[in-house]
Short mmCIF file of C-alpha atoms in Angstrom, two decimals:
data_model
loop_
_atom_site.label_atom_id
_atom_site.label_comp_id
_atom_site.label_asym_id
_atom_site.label_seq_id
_atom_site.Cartn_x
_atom_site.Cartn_y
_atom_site.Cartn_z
CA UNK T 1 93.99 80.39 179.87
CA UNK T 2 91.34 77.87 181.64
CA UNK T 3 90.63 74.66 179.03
CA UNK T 4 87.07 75.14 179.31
CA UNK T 5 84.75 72.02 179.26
CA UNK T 6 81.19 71.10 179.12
CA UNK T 7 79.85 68.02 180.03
CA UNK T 8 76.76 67.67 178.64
CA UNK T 9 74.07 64.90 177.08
CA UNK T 10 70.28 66.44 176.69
CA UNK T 11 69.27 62.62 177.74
CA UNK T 12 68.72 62.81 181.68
CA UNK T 13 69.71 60.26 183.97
CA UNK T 14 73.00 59.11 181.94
CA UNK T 15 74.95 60.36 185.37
CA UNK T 16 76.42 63.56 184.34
CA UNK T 17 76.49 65.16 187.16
CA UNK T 18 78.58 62.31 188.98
CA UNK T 19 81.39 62.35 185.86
CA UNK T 20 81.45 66.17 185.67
CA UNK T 21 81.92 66.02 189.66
CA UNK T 22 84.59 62.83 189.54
CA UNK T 23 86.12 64.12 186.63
CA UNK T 24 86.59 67.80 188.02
CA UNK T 25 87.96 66.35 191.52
CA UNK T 26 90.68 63.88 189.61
CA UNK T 27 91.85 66.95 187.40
CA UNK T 28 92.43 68.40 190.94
CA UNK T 29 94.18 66.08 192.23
CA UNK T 30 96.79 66.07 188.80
CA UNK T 31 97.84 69.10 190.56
CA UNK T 32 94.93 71.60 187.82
CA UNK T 33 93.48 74.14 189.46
CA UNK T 34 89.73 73.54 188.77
CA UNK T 35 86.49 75.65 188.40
CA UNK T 36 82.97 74.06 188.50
CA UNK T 37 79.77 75.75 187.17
CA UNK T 38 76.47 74.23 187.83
CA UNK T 39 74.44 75.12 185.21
CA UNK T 40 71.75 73.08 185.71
CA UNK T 41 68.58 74.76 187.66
CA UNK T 42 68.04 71.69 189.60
CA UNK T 43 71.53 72.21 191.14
CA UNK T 44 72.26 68.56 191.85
CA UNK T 45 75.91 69.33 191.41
CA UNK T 46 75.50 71.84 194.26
CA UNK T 47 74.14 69.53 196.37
CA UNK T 48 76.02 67.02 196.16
CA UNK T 49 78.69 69.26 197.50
CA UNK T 50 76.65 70.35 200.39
CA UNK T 51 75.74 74.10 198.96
CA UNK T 52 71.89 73.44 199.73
CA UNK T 53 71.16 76.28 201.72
CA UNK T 54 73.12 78.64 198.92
CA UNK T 55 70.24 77.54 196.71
CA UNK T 56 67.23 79.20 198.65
CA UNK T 57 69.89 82.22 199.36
CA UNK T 58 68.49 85.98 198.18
CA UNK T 59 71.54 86.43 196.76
CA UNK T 60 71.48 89.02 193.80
CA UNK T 61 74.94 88.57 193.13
CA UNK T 62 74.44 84.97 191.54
CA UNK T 63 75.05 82.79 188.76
CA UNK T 64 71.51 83.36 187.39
CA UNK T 65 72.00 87.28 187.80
CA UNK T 66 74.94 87.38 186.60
CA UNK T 67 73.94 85.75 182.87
CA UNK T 68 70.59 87.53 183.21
CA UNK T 69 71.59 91.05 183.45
CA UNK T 70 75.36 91.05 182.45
CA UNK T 71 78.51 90.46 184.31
CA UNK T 72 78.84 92.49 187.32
CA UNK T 73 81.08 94.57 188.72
CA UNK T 74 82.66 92.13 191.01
CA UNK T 75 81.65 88.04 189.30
CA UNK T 76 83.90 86.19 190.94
CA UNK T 77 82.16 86.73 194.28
CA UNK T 78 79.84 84.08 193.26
CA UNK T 79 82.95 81.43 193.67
CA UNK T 80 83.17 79.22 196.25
CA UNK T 81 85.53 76.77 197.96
CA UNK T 82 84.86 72.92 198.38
CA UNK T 83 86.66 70.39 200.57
CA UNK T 84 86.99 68.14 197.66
CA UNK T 85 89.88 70.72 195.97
CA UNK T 86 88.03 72.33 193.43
CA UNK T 87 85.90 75.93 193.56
CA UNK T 88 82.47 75.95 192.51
CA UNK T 89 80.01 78.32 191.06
CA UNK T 90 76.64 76.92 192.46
CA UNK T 91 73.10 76.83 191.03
CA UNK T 92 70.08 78.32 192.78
CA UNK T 93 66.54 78.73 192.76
CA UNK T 94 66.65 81.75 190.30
CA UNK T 95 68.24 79.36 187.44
CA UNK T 96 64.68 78.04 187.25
CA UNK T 97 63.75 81.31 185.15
CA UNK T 98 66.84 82.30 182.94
CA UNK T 99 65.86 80.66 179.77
CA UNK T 100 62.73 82.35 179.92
CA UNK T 101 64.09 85.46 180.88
CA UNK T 102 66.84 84.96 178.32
CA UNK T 103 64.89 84.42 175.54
CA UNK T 104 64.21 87.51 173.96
CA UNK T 105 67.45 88.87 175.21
CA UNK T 106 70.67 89.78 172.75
CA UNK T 107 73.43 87.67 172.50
CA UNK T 108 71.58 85.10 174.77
CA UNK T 109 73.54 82.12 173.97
CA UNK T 110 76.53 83.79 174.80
CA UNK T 111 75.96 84.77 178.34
CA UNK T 112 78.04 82.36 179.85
CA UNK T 113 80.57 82.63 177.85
CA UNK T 114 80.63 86.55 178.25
CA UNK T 115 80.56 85.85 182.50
CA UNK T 116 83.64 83.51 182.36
CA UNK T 117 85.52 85.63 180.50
CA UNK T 118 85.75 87.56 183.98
CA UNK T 119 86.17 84.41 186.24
CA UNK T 120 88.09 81.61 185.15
CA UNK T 121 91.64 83.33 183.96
CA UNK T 122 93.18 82.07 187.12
CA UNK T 123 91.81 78.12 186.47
CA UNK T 124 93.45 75.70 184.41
CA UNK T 125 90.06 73.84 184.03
CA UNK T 126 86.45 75.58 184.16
CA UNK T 127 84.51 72.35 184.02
CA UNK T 128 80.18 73.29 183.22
CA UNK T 129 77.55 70.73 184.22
CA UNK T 130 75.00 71.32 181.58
CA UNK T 131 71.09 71.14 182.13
CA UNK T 132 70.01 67.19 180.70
CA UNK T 133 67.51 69.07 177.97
CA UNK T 134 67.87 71.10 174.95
CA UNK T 135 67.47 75.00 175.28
CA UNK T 136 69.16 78.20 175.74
CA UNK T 137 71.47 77.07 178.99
CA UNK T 138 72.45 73.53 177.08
CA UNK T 139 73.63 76.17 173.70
CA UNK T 140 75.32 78.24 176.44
CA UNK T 141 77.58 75.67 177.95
CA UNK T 142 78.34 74.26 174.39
CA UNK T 143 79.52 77.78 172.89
CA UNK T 144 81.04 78.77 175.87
CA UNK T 145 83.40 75.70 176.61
CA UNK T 146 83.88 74.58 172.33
CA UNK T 147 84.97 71.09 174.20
CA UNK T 148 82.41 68.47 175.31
CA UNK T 149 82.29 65.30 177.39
CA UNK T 150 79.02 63.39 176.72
CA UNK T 151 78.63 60.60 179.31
CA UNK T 152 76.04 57.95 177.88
CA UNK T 153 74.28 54.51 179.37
CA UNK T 154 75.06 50.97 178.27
CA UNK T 155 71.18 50.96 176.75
CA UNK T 156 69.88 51.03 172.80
CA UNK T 157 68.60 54.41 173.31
CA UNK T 158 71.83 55.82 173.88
CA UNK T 159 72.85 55.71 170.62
CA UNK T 160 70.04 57.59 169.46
CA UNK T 161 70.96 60.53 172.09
CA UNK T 162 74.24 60.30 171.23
CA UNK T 163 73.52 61.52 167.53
CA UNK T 164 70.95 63.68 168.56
CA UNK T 165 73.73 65.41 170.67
CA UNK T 166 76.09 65.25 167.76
CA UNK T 167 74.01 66.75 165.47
CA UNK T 168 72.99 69.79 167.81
CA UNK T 169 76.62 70.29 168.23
CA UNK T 170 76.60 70.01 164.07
CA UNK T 171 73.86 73.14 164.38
CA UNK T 172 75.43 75.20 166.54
CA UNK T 173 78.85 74.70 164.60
CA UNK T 174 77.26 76.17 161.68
CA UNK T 175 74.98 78.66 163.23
CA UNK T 176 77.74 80.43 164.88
CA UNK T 177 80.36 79.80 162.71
CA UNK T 178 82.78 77.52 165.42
CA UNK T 179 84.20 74.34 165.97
CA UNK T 180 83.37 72.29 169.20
CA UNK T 181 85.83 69.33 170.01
CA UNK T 182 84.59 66.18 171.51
CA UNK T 183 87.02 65.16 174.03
CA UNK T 184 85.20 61.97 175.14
CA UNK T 185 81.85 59.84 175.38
CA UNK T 186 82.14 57.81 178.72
CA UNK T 187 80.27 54.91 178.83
CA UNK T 188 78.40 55.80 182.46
CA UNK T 189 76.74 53.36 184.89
CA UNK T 190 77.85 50.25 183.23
CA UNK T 191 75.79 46.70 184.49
CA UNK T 192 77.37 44.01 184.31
CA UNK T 193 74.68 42.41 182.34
CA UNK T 194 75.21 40.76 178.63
CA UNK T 195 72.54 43.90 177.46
CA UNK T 196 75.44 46.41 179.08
CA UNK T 197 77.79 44.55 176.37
CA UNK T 198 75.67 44.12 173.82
CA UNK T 199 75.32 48.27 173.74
CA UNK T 200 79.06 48.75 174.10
CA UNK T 201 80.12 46.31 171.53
CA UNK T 202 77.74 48.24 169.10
CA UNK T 203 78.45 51.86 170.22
CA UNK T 204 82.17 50.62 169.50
CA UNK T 205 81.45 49.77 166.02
CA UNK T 206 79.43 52.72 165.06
CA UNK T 207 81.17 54.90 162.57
CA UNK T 208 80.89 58.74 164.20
CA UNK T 209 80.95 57.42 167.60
CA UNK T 210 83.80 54.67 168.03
CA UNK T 211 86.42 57.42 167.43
CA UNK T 212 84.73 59.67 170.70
CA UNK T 213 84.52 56.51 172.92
CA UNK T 214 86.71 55.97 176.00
CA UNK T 215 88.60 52.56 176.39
CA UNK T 216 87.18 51.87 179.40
CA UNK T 217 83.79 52.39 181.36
CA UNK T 218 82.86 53.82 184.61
CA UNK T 219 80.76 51.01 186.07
CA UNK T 220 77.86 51.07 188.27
CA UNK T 221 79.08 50.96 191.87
CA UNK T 222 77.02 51.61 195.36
CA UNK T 223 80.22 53.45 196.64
CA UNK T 224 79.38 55.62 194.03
CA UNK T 225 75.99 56.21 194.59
CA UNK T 226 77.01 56.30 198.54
CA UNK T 227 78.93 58.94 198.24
CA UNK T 228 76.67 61.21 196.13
CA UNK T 229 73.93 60.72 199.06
CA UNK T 230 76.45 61.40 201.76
CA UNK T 231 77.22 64.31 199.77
CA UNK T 232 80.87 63.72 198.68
CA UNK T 233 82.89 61.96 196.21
CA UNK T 234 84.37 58.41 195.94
CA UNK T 235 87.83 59.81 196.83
CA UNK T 236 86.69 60.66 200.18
CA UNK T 237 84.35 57.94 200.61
CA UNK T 238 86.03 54.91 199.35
CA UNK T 239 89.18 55.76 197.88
CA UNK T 240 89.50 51.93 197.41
CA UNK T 241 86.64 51.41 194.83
CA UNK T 242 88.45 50.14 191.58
CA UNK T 243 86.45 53.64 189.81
CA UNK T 244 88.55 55.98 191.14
CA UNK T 245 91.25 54.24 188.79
CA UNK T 246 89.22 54.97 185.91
CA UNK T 247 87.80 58.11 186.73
CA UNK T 248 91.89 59.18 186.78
CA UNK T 249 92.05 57.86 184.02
CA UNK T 250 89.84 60.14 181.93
CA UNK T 251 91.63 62.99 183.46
CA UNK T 252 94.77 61.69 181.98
CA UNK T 253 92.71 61.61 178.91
CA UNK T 254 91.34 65.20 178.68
CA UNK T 255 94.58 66.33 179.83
CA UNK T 256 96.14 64.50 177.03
CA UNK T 257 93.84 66.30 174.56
CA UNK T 258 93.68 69.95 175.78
CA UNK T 259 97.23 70.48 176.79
CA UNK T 260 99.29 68.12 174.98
CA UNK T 261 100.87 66.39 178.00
CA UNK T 262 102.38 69.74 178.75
CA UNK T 263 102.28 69.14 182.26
CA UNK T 264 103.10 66.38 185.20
CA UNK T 265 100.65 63.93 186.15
CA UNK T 266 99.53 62.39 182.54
#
């Protein structure tokens, strides 16, 4: 069975793509055997991991094809390996027309969930890096994974996105009749500014919220950023950047929630 997660926030520019990245490697490196879906038709995540040219790729046997028409015959040939330890289903220039093409469909926010069901048995972790917006693809990661990390900025208007979130998750809870675990909100792109700790202190003693929020931050860094533009992660870049500590440490976390500790490495 692959623990799958979603990491997801319908604010943009809270950094998702870097945690669902960092957080996917570390799980690989606690000895998981990890599965990354970019879900998100700008395909950042892709490119980050130096899948560009997959993106402009005629290739009918996609991810976008795949939720579009039905699994085919052979889905996992749509998986590929990474150098950073993790395999990847990447995003291309069809994922800029599913919602649309999905919205009169049946069962439409179900798709993903229906195409994983014939991928990810052999992953401990399928990890899904959400679109930043609210729509068909955003319900499909949520109902497919039922587990969420929601990174958020140290700035007033992430709490209002935060509940926003929540209560979509709330919706889609009672429209389909589940229940989605939060595993985590991760404080994302922290400044060291007294505004940064102003936020914090008050997202930390918000009923709803405090309960969600990870003891630590992942702070702003140019390793970080770095390494995105050189296409790779902080492990590889600068394994030395005191983030990679805390990065492993919410893969101890998520670990911690979805299994238990029923395995080395927590």
């Amino acid at each position: 069975m692959s623990y799958r997660i979603s990491v997801s926030n319908q604010k943009g520019g809270v950094g998702k793509t870097t945690i669902c990245l960092h957080l996917s490697v570390a799980l690989a490196k606690r000895d998981r055997k990890v599965l990354i879906v970019d879900l998100d038709p700008s395909a950042y995540l892709s490119a980050h991991l130096g899948l560009d040219d997959y993106y402009y790729d005629e290739n009918k046997n996609s991810l976008a094809y795949n939720l579009v028409e039905g699994p085919q015959s052979n889905p996992e040939d749509v998986i590929l390996g990474t150098e950073e330890g993790v395999d990847v289903i990447p995003s291309n220039y069809d994922m800029r027309g599913v919602e649309d093409r999905l919205s009169a469909e049946r069962n439409r926010e179900m798709r993903l969930k229906m195409f994983l069901d014939n991928v990810d048995e052999g992953y401990d972790y399928t990890m899904i890096d959400s679109p930043p917006s609210l729509g068909v693809l955003y319900d499909n990661a949520i109902l497919a994974c039922q587990r969420v990390v929601i990174p958020i900025k140290d700035e007033d208007m992430s709490i209002v996105s935060i509940h926003r979130a929540l209560d979509e998750i709330d919706e889609l809870e009672k429209a389909f009749g589940t229940s989605i675990e939060i595993l985590a909100i991760v404080p994302n792109l922290v400044r060291p500014d007294g505004v940064a700790a102003s936020t914090l202190e008050r997202l930390r003693n918000t009923d709803g919220l405090k309960e969600y929020l990870t003891p630590f931050e992942i702070r702003q860094r140019v390793a970080i950023r770095r390494s995105m533009k050189n296409r790779t992660t902080l492990y590889k870049h600068k394994a030395s950047c005191d983030q990679v500590e805390n990065f492993m440490k919410l893969a101890d976390l998520v670990i911690s929630k979805c299994e238990g500790g029923s395995k080395n490495g927590e």
